[in-house]
PDB file of C-alpha atoms in Angstrom:
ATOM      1  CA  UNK A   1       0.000   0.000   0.000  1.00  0.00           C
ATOM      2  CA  UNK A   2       1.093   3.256  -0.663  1.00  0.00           C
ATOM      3  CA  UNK A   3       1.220   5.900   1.977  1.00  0.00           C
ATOM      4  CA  UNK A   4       2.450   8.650   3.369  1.00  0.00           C
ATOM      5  CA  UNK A   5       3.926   9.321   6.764  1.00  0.00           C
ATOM      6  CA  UNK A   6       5.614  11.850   8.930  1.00  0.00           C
ATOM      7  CA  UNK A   7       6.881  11.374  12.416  1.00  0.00           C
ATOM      8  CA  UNK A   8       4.765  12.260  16.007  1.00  0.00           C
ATOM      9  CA  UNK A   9       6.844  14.843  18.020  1.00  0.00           C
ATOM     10  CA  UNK A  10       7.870  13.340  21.117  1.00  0.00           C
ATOM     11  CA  UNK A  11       7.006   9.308  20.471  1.00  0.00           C
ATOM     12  CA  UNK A  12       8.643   6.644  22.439  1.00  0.00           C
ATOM     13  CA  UNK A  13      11.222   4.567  20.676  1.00  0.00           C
ATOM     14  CA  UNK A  14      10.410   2.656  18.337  1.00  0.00           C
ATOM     15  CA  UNK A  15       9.296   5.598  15.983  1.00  0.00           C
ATOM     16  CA  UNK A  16       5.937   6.529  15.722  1.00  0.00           C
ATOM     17  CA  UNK A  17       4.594   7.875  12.609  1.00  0.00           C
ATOM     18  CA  UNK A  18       1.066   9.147  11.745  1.00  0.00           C
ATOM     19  CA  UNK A  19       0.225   7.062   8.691  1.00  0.00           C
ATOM     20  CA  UNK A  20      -1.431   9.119   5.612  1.00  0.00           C
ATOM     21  CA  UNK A  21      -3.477   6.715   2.892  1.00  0.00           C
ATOM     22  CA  UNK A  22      -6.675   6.437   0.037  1.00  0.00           C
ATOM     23  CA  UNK A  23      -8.477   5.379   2.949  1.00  0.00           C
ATOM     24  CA  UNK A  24      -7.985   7.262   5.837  1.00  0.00           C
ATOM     25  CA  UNK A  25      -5.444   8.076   8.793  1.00  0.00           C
ATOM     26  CA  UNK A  26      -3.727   6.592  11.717  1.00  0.00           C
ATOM     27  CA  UNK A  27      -1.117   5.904  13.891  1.00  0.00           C
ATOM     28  CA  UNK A  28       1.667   3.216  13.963  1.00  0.00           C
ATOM     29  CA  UNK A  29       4.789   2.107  14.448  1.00  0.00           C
ATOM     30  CA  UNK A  30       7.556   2.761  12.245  1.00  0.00           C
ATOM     31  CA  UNK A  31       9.630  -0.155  11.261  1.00  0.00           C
ATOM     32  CA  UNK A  32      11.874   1.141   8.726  1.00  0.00           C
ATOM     33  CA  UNK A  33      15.330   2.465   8.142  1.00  0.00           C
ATOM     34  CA  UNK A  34      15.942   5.517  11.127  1.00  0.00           C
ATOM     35  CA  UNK A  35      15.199   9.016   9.919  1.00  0.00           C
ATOM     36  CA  UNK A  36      13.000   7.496   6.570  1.00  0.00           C
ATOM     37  CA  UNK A  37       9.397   8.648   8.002  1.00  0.00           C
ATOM     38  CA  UNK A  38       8.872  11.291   6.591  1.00  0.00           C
ATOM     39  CA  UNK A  39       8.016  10.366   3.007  1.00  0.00           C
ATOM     40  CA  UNK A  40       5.890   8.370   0.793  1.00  0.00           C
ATOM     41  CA  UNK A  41       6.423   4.734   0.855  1.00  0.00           C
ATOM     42  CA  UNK A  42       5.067   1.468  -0.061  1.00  0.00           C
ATOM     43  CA  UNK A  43       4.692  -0.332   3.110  1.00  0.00           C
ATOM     44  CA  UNK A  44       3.265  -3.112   4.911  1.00  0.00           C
ATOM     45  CA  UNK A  45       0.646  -3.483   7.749  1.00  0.00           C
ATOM     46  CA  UNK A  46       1.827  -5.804  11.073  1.00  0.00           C
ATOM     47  CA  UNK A  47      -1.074  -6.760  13.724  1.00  0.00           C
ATOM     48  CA  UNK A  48       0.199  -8.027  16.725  1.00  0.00           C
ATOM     49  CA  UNK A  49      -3.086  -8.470  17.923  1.00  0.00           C
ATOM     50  CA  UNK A  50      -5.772 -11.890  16.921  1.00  0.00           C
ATOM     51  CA  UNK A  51      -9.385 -11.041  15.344  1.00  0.00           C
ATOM     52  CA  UNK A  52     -11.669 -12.265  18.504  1.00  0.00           C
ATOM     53  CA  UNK A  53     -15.393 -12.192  17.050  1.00  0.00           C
ATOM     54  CA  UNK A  54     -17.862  -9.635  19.354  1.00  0.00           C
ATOM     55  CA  UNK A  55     -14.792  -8.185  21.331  1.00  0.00           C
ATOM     56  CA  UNK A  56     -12.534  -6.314  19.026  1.00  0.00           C
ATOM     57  CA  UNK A  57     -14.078  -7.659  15.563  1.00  0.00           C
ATOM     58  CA  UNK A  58     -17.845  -6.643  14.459  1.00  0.00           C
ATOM     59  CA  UNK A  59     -19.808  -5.863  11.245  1.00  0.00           C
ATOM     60  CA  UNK A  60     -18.868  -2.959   9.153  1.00  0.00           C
ATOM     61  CA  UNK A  61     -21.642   0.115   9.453  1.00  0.00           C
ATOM     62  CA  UNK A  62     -20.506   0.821   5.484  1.00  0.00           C
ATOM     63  CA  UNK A  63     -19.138  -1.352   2.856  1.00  0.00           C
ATOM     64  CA  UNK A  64     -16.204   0.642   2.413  1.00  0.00           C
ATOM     65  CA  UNK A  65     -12.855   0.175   3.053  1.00  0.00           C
ATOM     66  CA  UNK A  66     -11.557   2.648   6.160  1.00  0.00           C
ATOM     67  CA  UNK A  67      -8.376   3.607   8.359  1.00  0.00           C
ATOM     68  CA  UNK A  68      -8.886   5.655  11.138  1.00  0.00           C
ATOM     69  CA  UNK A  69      -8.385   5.824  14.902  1.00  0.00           C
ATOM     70  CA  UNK A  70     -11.048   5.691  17.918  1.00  0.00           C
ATOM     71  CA  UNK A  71      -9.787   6.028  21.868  1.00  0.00           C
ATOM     72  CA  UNK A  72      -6.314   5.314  21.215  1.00  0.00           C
ATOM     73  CA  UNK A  73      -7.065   2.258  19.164  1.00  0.00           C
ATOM     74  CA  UNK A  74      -6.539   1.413  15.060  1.00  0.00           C
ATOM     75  CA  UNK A  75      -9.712   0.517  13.555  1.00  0.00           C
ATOM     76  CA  UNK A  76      -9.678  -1.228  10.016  1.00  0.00           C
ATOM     77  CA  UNK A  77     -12.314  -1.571   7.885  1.00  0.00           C
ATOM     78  CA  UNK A  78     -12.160  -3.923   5.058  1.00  0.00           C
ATOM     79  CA  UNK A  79     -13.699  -7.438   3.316  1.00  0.00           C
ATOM     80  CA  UNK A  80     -12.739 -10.644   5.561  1.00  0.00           C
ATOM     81  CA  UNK A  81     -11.592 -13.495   3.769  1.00  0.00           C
ATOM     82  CA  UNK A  82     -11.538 -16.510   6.023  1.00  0.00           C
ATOM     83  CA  UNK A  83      -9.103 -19.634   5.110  1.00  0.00           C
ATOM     84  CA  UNK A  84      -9.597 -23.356   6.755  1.00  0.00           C
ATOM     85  CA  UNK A  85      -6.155 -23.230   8.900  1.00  0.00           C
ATOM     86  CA  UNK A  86      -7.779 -20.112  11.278  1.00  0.00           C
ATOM     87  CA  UNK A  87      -5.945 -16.980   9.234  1.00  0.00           C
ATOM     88  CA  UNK A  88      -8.020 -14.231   8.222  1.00  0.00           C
ATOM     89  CA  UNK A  89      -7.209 -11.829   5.354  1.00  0.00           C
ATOM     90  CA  UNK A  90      -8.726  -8.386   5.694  1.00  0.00           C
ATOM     91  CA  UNK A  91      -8.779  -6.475   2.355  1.00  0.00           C
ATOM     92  CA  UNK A  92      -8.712  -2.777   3.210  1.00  0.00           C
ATOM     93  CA  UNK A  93      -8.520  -1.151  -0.242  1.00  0.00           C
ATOM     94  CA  UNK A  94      -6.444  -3.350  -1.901  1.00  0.00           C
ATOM     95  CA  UNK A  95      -3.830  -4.129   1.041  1.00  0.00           C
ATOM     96  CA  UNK A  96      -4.044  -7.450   2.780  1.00  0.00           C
ATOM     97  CA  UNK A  97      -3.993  -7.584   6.512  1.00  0.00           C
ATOM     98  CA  UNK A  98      -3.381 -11.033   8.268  1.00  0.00           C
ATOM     99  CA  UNK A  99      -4.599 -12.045  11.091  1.00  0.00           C
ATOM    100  CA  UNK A 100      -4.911 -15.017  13.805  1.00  0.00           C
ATOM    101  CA  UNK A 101      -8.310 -16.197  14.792  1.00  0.00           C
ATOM    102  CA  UNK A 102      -8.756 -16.367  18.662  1.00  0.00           C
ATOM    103  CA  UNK A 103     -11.949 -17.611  20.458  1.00  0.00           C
ATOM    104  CA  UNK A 104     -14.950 -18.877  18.298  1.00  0.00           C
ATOM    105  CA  UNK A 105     -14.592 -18.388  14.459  1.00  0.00           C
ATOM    106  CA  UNK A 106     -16.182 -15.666  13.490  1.00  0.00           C
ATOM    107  CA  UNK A 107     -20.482 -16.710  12.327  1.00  0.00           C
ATOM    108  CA  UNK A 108     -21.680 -18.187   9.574  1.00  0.00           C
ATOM    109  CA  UNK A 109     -22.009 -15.787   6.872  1.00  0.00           C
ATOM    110  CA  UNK A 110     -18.621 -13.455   7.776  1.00  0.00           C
ATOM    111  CA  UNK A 111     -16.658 -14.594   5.132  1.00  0.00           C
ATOM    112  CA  UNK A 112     -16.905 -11.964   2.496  1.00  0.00           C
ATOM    113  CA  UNK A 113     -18.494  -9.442   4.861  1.00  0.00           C
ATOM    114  CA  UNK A 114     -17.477  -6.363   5.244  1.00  0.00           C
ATOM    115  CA  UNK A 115     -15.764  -5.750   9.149  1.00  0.00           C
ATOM    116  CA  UNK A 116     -14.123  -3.447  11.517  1.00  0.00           C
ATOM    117  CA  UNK A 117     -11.490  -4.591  13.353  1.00  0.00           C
ATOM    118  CA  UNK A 118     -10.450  -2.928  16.528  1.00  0.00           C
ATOM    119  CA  UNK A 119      -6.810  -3.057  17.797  1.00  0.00           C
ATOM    120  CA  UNK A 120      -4.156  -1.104  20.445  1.00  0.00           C
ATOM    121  CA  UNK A 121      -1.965   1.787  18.384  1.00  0.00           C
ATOM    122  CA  UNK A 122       0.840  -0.223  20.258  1.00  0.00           C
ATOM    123  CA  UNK A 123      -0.096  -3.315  18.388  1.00  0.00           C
ATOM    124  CA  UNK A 124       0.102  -1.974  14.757  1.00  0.00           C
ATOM    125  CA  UNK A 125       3.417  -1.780  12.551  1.00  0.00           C
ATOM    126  CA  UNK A 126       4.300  -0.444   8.901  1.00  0.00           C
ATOM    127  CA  UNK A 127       7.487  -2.076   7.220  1.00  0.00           C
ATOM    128  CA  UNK A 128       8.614  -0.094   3.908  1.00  0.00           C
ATOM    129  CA  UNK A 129       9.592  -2.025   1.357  1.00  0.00           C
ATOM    130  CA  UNK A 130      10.645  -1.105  -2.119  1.00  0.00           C
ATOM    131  CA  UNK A 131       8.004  -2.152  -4.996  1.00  0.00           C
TER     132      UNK A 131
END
């Protein structure tokens, strides 16, 4: 996915950088080279944090893909793809997010739904790469 960042003033080490894309805005870590931030870059999403149906996980008020932030937590909105071995694959405009399942799978009739997952800024990572 192609975004663009620029550093937070005053974040805690590892970098934080406020993440600028098609579909919105947030904050993550920064896991690339020191003093990069602050550019565009192709980069990819890390959640350190498993989809758990009804806590952090729920249907998607639009069916349209979203980044944006909510009490100090990432929320992602995107199409669920669900695969047999318990990985989910959220589709937020084109970039693929992976994720564990924890707890019960998510109900019958998720898989291709539209969803909004809710995770800790502390739990979410972009890694440039070069295309």
């Amino acid at each position: 996915m192609l975004v663009r960042t620029e550093a937070v003033p005053q974040s805690p080490s590892p970098a934080v950088v406020r993440v600028h894309c098609a579909v919105g805005t947030a904050v993550a870590h920064w896991r690339g080279a020191p003093g990069g931030p602050d550019a565009e870059h192709h980069v990819e999403w890390t959640v350190d944090e498993d989809i758990t149906w009804a806590a952090n996980t729920r249907p998607a008020a639009a069916p349209t893909p979203r980044l944006s932030q909510d009490a100090g937590r990432v929320v992602f909105r995107g199409r669920l793809s669900l695969t047999e071995d318990s990985v989910a694959v959220l589709d937020m405009g084109g970039a693929l997010i992976l994720f564990d399942l924890a707890g019960p799978r998510p109900p019958d009739g998720a898989d291709g739904s539209w969803i909004e997952v809710h995770v800790g800024r502390d739990r979410v990572s972009v890694w440039p790469y070069l295309p």
